[in-house]
Coordinates of C-alpha atoms and ligand atoms in Angstrom, one line a residue:
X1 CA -77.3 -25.0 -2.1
X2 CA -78.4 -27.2 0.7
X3 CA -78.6 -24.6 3.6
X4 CA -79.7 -21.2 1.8
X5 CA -81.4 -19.9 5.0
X6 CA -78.8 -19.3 7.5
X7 CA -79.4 -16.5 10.1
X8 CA -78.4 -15.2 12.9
X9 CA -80.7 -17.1 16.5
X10 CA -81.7 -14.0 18.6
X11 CA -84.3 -14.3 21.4
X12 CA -85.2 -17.9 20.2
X13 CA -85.9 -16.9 17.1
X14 CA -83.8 -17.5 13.7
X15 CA -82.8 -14.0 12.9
X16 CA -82.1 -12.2 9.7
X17 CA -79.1 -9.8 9.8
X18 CA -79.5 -6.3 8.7
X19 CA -76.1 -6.2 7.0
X20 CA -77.5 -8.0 4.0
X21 CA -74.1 -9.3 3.4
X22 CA -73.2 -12.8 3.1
X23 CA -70.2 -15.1 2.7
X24 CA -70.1 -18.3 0.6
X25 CA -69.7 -21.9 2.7
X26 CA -68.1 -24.6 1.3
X27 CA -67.7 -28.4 2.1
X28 CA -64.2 -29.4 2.2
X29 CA -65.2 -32.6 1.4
X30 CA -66.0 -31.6 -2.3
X31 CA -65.4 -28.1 -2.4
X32 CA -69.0 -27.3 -3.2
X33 CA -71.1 -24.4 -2.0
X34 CA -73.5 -25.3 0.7
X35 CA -74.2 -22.0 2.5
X36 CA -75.0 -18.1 2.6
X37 CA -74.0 -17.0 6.2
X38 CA -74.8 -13.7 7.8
X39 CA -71.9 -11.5 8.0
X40 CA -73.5 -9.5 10.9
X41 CA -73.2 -5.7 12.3
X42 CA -72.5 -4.7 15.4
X43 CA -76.4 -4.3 15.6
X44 CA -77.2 -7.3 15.3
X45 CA -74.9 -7.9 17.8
X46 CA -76.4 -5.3 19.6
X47 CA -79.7 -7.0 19.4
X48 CA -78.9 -10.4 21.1
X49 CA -77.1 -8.8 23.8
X50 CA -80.7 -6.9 23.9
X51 CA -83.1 -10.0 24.3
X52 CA -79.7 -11.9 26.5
X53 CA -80.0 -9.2 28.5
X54 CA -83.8 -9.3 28.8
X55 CA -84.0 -12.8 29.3
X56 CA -80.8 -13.6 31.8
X57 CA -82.0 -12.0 35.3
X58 CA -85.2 -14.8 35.0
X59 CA -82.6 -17.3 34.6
X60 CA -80.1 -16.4 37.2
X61 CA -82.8 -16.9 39.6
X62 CA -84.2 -19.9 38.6
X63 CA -82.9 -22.2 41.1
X64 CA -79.4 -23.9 39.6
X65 CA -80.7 -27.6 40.2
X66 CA -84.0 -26.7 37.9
X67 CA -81.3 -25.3 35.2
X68 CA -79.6 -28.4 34.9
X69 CA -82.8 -30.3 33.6
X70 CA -82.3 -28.3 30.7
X71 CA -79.2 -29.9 30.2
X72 CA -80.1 -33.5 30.8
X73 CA -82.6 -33.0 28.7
X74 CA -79.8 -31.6 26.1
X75 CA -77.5 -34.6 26.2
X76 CA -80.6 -36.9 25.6
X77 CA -81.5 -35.0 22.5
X78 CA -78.0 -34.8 21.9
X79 CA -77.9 -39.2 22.0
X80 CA -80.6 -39.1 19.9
X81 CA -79.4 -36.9 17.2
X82 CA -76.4 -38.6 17.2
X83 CA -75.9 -39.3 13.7
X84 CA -77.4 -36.1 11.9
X85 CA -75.3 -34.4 13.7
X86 CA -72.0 -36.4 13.1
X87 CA -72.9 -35.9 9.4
X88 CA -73.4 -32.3 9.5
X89 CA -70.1 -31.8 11.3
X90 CA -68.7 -33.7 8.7
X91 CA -70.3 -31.9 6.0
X92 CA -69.2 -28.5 7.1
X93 CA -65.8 -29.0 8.6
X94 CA -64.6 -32.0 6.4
X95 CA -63.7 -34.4 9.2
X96 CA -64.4 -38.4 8.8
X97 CA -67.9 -39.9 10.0
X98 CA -65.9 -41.2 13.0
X99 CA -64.1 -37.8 14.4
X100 CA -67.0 -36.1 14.1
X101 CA -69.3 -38.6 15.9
X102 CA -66.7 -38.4 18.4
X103 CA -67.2 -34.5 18.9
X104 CA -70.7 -35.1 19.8
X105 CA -69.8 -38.0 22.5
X106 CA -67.4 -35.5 23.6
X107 CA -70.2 -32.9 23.8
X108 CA -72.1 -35.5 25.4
X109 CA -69.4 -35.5 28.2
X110 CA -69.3 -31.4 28.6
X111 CA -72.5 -31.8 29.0
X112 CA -72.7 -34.7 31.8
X113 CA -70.2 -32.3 34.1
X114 CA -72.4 -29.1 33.5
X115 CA -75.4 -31.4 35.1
X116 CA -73.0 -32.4 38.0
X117 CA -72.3 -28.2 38.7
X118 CA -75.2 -27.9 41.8
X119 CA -72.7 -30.4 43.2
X120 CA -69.9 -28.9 42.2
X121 CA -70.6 -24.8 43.3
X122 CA -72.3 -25.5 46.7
X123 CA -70.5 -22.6 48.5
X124 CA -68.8 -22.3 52.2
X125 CA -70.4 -21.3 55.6
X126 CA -69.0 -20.3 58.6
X127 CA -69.4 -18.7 61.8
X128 CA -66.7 -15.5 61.9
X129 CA -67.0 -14.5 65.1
X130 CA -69.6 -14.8 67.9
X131 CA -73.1 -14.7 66.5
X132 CA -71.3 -13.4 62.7
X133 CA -72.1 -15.7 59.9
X134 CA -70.2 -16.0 56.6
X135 CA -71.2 -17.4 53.0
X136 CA -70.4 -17.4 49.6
X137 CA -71.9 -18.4 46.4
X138 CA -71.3 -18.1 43.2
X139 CA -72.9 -15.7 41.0
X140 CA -73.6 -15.3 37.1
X141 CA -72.5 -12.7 35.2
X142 CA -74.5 -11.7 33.2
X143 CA -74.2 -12.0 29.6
X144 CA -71.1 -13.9 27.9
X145 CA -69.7 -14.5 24.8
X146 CA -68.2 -17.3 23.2
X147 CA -66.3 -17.4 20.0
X148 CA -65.0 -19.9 18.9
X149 CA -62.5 -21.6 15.3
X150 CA -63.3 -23.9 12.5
X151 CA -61.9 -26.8 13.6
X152 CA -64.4 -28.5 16.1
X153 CA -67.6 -26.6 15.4
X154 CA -69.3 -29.0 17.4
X155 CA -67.2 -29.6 20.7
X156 CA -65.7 -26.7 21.1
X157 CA -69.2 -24.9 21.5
X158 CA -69.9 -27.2 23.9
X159 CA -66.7 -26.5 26.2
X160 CA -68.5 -23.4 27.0
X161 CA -72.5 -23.5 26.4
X162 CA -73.2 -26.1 28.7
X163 CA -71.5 -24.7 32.4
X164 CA -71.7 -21.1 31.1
X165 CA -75.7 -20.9 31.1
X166 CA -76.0 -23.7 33.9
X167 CA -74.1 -21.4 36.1
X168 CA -76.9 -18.7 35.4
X169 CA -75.8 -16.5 32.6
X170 CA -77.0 -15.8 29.0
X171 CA -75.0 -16.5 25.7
X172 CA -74.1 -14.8 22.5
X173 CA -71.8 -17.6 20.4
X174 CA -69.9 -16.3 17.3
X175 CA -69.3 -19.2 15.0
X176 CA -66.3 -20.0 13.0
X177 CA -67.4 -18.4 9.5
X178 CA -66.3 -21.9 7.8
X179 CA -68.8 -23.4 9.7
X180 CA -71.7 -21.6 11.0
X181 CA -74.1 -24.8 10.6
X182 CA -73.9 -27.2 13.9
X183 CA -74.4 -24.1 16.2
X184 CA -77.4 -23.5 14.5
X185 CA -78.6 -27.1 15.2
X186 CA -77.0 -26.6 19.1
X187 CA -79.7 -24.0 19.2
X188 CA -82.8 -25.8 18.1
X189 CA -82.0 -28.6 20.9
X190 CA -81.2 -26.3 23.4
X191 CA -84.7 -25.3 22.7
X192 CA -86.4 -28.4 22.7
X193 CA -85.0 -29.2 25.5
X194 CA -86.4 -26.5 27.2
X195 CA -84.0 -23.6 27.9
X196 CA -85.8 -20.0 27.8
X197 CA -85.6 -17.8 24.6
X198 CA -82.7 -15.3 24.4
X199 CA -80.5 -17.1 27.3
X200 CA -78.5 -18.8 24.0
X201 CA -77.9 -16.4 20.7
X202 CA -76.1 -17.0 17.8
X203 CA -74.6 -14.1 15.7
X204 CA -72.5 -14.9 12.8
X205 CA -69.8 -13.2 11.2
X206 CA -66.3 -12.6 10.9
X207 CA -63.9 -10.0 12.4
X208 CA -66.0 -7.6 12.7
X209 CA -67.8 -8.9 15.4
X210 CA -65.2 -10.4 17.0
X211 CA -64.6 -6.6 17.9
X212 CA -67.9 -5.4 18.5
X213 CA -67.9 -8.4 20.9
X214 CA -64.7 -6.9 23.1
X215 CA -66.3 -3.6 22.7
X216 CA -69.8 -3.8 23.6
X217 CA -70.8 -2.7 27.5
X218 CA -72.9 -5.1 28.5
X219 CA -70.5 -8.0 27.5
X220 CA -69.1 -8.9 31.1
X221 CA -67.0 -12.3 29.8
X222 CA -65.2 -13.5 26.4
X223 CA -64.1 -16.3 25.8
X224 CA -62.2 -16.7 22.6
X225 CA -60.7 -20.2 21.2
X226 CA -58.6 -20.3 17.9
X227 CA -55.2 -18.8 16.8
X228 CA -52.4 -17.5 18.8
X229 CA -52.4 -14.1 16.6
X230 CA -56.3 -13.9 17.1
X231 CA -55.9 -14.8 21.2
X232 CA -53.7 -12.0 22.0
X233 CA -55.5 -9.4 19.7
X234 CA -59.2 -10.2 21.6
X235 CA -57.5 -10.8 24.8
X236 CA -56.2 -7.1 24.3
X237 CA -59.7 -5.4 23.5
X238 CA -61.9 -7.6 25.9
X239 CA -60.0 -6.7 28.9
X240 CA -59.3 -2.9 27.3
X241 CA -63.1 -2.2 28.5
X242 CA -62.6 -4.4 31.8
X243 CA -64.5 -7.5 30.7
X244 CA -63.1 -10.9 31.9
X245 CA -61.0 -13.0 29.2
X246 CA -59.3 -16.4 28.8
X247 CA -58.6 -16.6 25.0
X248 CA -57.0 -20.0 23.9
X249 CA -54.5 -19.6 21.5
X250 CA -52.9 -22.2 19.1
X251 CA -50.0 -24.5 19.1
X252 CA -47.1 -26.3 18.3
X253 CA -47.2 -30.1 20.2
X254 CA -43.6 -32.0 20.7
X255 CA -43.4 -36.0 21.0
X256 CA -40.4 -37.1 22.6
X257 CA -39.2 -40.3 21.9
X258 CA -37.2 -42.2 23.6
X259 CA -35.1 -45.5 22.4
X260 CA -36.9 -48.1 25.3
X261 CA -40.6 -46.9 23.4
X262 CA -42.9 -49.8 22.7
X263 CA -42.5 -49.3 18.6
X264 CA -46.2 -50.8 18.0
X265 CA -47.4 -48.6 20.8
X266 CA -45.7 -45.4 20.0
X267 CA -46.1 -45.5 16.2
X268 CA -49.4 -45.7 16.0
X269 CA -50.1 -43.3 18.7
X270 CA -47.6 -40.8 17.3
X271 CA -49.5 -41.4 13.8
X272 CA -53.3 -41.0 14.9
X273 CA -52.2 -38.1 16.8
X274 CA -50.4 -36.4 13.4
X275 CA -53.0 -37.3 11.2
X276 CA -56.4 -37.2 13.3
X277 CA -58.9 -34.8 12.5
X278 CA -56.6 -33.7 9.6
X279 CA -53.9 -32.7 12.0
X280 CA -56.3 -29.8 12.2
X281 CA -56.3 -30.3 16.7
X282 CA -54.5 -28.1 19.1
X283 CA -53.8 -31.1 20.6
X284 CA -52.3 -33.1 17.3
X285 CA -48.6 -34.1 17.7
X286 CA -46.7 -32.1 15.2
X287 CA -42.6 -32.2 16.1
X288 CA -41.3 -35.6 16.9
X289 CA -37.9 -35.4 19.2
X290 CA -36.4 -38.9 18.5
X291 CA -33.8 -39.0 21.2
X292 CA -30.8 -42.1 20.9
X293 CA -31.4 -44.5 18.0
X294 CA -34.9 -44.9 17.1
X295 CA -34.9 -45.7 13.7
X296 CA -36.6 -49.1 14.2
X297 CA -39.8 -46.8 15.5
X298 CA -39.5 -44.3 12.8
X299 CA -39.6 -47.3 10.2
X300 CA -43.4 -48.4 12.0
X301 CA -43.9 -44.8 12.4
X302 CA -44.3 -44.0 8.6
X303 CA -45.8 -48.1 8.3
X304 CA -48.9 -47.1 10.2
X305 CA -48.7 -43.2 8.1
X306 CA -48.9 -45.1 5.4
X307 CA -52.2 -46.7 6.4
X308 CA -54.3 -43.6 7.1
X309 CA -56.0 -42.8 3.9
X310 CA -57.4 -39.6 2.3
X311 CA -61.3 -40.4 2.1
X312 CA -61.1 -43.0 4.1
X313 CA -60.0 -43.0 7.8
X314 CA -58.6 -39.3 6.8
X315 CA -61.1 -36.5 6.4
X316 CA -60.3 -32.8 4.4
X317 CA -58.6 -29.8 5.8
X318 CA -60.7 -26.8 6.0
X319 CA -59.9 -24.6 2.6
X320 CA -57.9 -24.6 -0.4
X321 CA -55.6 -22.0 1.4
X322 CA -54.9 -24.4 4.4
X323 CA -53.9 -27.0 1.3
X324 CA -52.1 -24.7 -0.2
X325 CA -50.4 -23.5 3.0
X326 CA -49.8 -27.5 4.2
X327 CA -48.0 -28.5 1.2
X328 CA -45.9 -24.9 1.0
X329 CA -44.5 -25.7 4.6
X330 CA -43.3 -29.8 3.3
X331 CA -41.7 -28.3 -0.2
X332 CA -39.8 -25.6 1.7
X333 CA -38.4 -28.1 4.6
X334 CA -37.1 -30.4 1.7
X335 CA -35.8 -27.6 0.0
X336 CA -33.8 -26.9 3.4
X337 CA -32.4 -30.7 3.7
X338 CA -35.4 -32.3 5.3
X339 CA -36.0 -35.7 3.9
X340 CA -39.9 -36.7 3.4
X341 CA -40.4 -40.1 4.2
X342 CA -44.0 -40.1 3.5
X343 CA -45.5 -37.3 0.8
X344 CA -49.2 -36.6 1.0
X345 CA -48.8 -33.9 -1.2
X346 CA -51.3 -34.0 -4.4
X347 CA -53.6 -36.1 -2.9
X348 CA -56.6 -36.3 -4.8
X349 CA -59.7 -39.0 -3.3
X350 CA -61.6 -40.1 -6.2
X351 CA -65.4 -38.8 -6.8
X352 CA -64.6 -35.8 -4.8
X353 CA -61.7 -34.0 -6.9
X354 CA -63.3 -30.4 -5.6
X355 CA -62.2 -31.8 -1.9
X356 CA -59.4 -30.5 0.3
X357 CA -56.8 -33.3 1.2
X358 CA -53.7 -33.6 2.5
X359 CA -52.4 -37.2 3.2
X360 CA -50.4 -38.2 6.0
X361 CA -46.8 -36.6 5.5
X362 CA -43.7 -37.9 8.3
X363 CA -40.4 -35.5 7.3
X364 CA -37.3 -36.7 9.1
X365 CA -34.7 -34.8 9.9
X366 CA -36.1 -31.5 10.5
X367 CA -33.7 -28.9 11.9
X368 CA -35.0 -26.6 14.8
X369 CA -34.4 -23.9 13.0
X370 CA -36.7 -24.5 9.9
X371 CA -40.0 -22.8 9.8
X372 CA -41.9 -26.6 9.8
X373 CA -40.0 -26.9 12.9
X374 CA -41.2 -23.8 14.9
X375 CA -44.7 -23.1 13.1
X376 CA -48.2 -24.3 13.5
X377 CA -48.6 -26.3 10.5
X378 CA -52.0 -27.4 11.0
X379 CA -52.1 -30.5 9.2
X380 CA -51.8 -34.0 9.0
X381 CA -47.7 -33.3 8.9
X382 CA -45.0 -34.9 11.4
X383 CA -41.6 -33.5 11.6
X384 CA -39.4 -35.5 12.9
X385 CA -35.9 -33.9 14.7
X386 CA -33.4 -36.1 16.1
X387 CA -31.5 -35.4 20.0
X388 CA -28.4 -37.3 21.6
X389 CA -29.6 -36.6 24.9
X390 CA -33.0 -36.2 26.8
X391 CA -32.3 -33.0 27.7
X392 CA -31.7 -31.7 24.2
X393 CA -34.9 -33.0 23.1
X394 CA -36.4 -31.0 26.4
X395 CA -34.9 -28.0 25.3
X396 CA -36.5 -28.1 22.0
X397 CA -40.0 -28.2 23.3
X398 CA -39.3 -25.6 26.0
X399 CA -37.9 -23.0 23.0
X400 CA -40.9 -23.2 21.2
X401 CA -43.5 -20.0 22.4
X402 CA -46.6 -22.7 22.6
X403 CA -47.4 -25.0 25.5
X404 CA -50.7 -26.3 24.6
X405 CA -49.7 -30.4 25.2
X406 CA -46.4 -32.3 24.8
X407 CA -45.9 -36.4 25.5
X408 CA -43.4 -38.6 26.0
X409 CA -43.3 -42.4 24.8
X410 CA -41.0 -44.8 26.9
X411 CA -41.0 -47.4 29.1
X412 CA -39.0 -46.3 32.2
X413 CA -41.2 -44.6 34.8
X414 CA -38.3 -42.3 36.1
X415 CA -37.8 -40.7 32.6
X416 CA -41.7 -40.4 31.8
X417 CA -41.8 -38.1 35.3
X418 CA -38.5 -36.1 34.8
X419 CA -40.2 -35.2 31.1
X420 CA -43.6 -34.5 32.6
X421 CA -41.8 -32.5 35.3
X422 CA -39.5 -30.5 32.6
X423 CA -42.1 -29.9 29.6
X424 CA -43.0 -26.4 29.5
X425 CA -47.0 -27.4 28.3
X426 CA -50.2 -27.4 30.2
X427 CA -51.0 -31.1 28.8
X428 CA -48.7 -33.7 29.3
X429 CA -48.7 -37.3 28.3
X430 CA -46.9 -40.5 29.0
X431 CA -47.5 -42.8 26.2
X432 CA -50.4 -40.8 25.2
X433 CA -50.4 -39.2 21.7
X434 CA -53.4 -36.9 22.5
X435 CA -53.4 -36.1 26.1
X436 CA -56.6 -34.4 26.6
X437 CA -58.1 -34.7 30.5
X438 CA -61.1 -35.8 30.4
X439 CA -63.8 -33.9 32.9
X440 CA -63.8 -33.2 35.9
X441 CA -60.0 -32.0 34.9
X442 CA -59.8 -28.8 32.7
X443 CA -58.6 -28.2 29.4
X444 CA -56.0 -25.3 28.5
X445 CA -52.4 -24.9 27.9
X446 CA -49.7 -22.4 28.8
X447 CA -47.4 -19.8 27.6
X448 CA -48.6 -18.5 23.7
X449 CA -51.5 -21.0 23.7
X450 CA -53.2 -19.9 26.8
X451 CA -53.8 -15.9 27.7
X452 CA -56.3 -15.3 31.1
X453 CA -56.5 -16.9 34.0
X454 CA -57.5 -20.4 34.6
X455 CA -58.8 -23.3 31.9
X456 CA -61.6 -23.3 29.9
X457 CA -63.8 -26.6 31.3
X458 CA -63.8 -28.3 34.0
X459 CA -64.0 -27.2 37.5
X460 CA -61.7 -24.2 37.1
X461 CA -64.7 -23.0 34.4
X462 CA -66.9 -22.3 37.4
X463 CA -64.4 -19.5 38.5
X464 CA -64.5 -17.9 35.0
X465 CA -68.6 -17.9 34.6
X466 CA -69.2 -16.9 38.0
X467 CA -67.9 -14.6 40.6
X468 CA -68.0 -15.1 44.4
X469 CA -70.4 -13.4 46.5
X470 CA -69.5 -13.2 50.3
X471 CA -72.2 -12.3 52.8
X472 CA -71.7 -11.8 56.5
X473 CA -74.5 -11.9 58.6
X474 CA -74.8 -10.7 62.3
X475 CA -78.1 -11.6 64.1
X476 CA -79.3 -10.0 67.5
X477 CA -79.4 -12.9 69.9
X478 CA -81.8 -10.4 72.6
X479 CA -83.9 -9.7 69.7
X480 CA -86.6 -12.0 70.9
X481 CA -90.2 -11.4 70.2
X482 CA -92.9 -14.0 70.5
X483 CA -95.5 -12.6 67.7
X484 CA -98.1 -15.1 69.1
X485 CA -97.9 -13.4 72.8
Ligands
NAD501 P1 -58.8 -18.1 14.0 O1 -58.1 -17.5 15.1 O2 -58.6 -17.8 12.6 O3 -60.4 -17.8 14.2 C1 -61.0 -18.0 15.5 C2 -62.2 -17.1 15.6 O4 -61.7 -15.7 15.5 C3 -63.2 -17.2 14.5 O5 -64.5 -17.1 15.0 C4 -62.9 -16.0 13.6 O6 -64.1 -15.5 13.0 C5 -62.3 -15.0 14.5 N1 -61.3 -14.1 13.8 C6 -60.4 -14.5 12.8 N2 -59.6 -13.5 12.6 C7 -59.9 -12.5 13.4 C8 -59.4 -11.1 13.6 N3 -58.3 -10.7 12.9 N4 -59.9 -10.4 14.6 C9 -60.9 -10.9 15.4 N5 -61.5 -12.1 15.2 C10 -61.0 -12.9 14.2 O7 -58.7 -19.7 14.2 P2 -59.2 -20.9 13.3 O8 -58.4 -20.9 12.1 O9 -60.7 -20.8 13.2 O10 -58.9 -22.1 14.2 C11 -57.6 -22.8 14.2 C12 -56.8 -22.3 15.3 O11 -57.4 -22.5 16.6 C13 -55.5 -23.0 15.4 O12 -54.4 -22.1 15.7 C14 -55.7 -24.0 16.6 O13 -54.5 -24.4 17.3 C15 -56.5 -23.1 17.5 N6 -57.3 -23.9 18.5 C16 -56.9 -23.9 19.7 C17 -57.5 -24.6 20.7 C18 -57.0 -24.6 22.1 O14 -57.7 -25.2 22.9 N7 -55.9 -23.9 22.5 C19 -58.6 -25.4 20.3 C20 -59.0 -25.4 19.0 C21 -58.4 -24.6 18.1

C-alpha cells in the first residue's frame, strides 16, 4: 500500500485517531488499495476544534495584510509542486493528468483572490452626526468547518481554505473519504509556507463527523459541498444549533440548442462539458434540449464523443458502485425507448482492467419523464431531448429541482439573452459548455443545488467568513488638555 500512514493533521501535527478504525482507499484508476484512512470520533473532532480554538484569537489579530503572505507564499509552493500534486489527484480521484493539473491552477487562482482580500474588506467610515463617527470591519469567526465530496479533492478545498483563514479564522476540513490524500499534502504547504499550527486541521471520516461537525458548540460556520440529499440534511443540523451554513448541493445541467449553433463550436463544447472530469462536475452538461432541426449538430456531437477515450483524454469515475450506477441509468433509458447513439458501457482500458471507466455515452431521444432525464447521473452521459419551440426547451430546464448552471449555443444575441434571462440556474452560459465565473465573481447555484445565503468564493465569501462590526465613536471636542502645560 503506498500511503499506509494516513492521520488525522491537528495542531500542526499528523494525528492519529483514537477510533482505531479505518476504511480501505482505492485508485479508480486500477482499482487497487492505496490507503488506510482514519474514520475519526467526535473526539477527535473534539480535539482540533481544541488546538483551532487555541490557536485562532493569535491569528485574528495578526494584521490581515501580514496573513496574506502566508498565502503568496502558498501559491508559490503550490507552482512548484505542480506536478506531484496533479499526479496525486490523479491517483486518488481517477481523473486524467490534464484535469487534475487544472485543479491545481484553479487552486492557484483561489488563492491569487484570497491575497487580493486586504483590498477587498477595507471597511466604511463616516461621520453620523456632529462630532459621531461610524466604522465597520469585518470580523472572523472563529473556528469553521469545511467539508467537502470526492470529486475535486484538490479545488474544492481550496474554494474555501484560502479566504476562510485570510479573513482571520481557524479551519477543521473533513475530506471526502474516497480521497483523503491531497488535503493532507494542502496541509504540509500551508505549513511551509508559514501559517501557525492548529489555524488549518484535518479530520477524516465519514458521516459521523459530518454530524459531530453540525453539532459541536464552538463550530460557528459550515460549509458543506457535495450531494443535494447530503446539502439539505447538514444545512438542517448546522443551523439547528445556530451556526452559519451555505451547503452546495448537486445537480442536473441543461444545454439548449438551438438550430443557428456553430455545429464545430457547439459539439465539441457540448462533448468536453459531458465527458470532462468523467462527467463527475456539478457543472458537466448532462440534458441536451435540441430545439428545431439539429440533427446535423447531433451527428458532430457523437463525432467528437467518439474521440474522448477511456485512458486516454478520459479519466475513471470514482467506484465500482458509480460504474455500476452509470451504466444502470443508460440500460434503463433504452429499455424505455431511448436510442444510444454512443455506448461507453463495458469499457475496459488495457493494463488497468481493476479501473473504473465509463466511456463517453450521447442517448438521443430522451423523454422528460425518464429517470436519466430528471436525475444526477454523474457521469460522462449526455441525454439528448428534442423541443419545437424555445420555450419548451425553457420549460424543461426550469422543471428540474437543480439550478447549479445551464447554457445555451446559438448565434443570435436576442435568443442567447431571453435564455440567460429565463433559465432558472445560478450559472449561465452562452456558447459556453462549462460556465464557471472565474474570480472576482462567485461560484454557487440556485434552487436544490444551493441551500444558505450567498456563494461560496468570490467576493460574496467575505460575507460568509466574517461578520460586520459597526463602531460609533463620539469624541468630546472641549475635552482639551495640553499634557506638556
Ligand atoms: P456526498 O454528498 O456523498 O459527500 C459529500 C460529503 O458529505 C463527504 O465529505 C461525505 O463524507 C459526507 N457525507 C456523505 N453522506 C453523508 C451523510 N449521510 N451525512 C453526513 N455527511 C455525509 O457527495 P460526493 O459523492 O462526495 O460528491 C458528489 C456530489 O457533490 C454530486 O452530487 C455533485 O454534484 C456535488 N457537487 C456539487 C458542487 C457544487 O458546487 N454545487 C461541487 C462539487 C460537487
Amino acid at each position: 500500500m503506498k500511503y499506509p500512514d494516513l492521520s488525522n493533521y491537528i495542531g500542526g501535527k499528523s494525528t492519529p485517531s483514537a477510533s482505531g478504525k479505518t476504511l480501505d482507499v482505492f485508485s479508480p484508476l486500477d482499482g487497487s488499495l492505496i490507503a488506510k484512512m482514519p474514520l475519526s470520533n467526535a473526539s477527535d473532532l473534539n480535539e482540533a476544534v481544541v488546538a483551532a480554538k487555541k490557536a485562532q484569537p493569535a491569528w485574528a489579530k495578526t494584521p490581515i495584510k501580514e496573513r496574506v503572505q502566508v498565502f503568496f507564499r502558498y501559491k508559490t509552493l503550490l507552482e512548484k509542486n505542480m506536478t506531484e500534486l496533479s499526479k496525486l489527484v490523479q491517483e486518488e480521484n481517477g481523473k486524467t493528468f490534464d484535469e487534475a493539473r487544472a485543479e491545481v491552477e484553479k487552486s492557484i487562482e483561489l488563492t491569487e483572490f484570497a491575497c487580493s482580500l486586504p483590498q477587498l474588506i477595507s471597511g466604511e467610515w463616516l461621520e453620523v452626526s456632529a462630532g459621531v463617527e461610524c466604522r465597520t470591519e469585518h470580523a472572523p469567526l472563529g473556528v469553521v468547518a469545511s467539508i467537502v465530496p470526492f470529486n475535486f479533492p484538490m479545488m474544492v478545498p481550496n474554494w474555501t481554505i484560502p479566504n476562510a483563514i485570510a479573513l482571520g479564522n481557524a479551519m477543521i476540513l473533513k475530506p471526502s473519504e474516497l480521497v483523503p490524500l491531497s488535503s493532507q499534502k494542502i496541509a504540509a504547504l500551508l505549513k511551509e509556507a508559514g501559517l501557525p499550527d492548529g489555524i488549518f486541521n484535518i479530520v477524516n471520516g465519514d458521516r459521523d463527523i459530518v454530524e459531530a461537525i453540525c453539532d459541536h458548540p464552538d463550530i460557528k460556520a459550515v460549509s458543506f459541498v457535495g450531494s443535494t440529499k447530503v446539502a439539505k440534511i447538514v444545512y438542517a443540523r448546522a443551523t439547528s444549533t445556530h451556526k452559519r451554513a451555505l451547503a452546495l448541493g448537486g445537480a442536473k445541467n441543461h444545454i439548449l440548442v438551438l438550430p443557428d449553433a456553430h455545429p464545430a463550436m457547439t459539439a465539441s463544447n457540448v462533448a468536453a462539458s459531458m465527458a470532462g472530469c468523467a462527467g463527475q462536475r456539478c457543472m458537466a452538461a448532462s440534458v441536451m434540449v435540441g430545439v428545431g432541426e439539429v440533427n446535423h449538430i447531433v451527428e458532430q456531437l457523437c463525432d467528437e464523443s467518439k474521440k474522448i477515450v477511456a485512458g486516454k483524454n478520459l479519466g475513471a469515475v470514482i467506484s465500482t458502485q458509480a460504474k455500476e450506477r452509470i451504466e444502470r441509468y443508460i440500460t434503463e433509458a433504452e429499455a424505455e425507448g431511448a436510442k444510444v447513439l454512443v455506448d461507453g458501457r463495458k469499457t475496459v482500458v488495457a493494463g488497468s482492467e481493476g479501473g473504473y471507466y465509463v466511456g463517453p455515452t450521447v442517448i438521443d431521444h430522451v423523454r422528460p419523464d425518464m429517470n436519466i432525464a430528471k436525475e444526477e447521473v454523474f457521469g460522462p452521459v449526455l441525454s439528448i431531448l428534442r423541443t419545437g419551440t424555445l420555450d419548451e426547451a425553457l420549460a424543461i430546464e426550469n422543471a428540474n429541482p437543480y439550478g447549479n448552471a445551464a447554457s445555451v449555443f446559438t448565434q443570435s444575441g436576442g435568443l442567447a439573452r431571453y435564455v440567460t434571462e429565463h433559465a432558472s440556474a445560478g450559472m449561465v452560459g452562452v456558447n459556453i459548455g462549462v460556465p464557471v465565473p472565474r474570480e472576482p465573481f462567485s461560484f454557487g447555484g440556485w434552487n436544490d443545488s444551493k441551500f444558505g445565503v450567498g456563494d461560496i468564493t468570490g467576493k460574496s465569501s467575505i460575507e460568509f467568513w466574517t461578520q460586520l462590526k459597526k463602531t460609533t465613536t463620539k469624541w468630546n471636542p472641549d475635552a482639551r488638555t495640553n499634557w506638556m502645560s
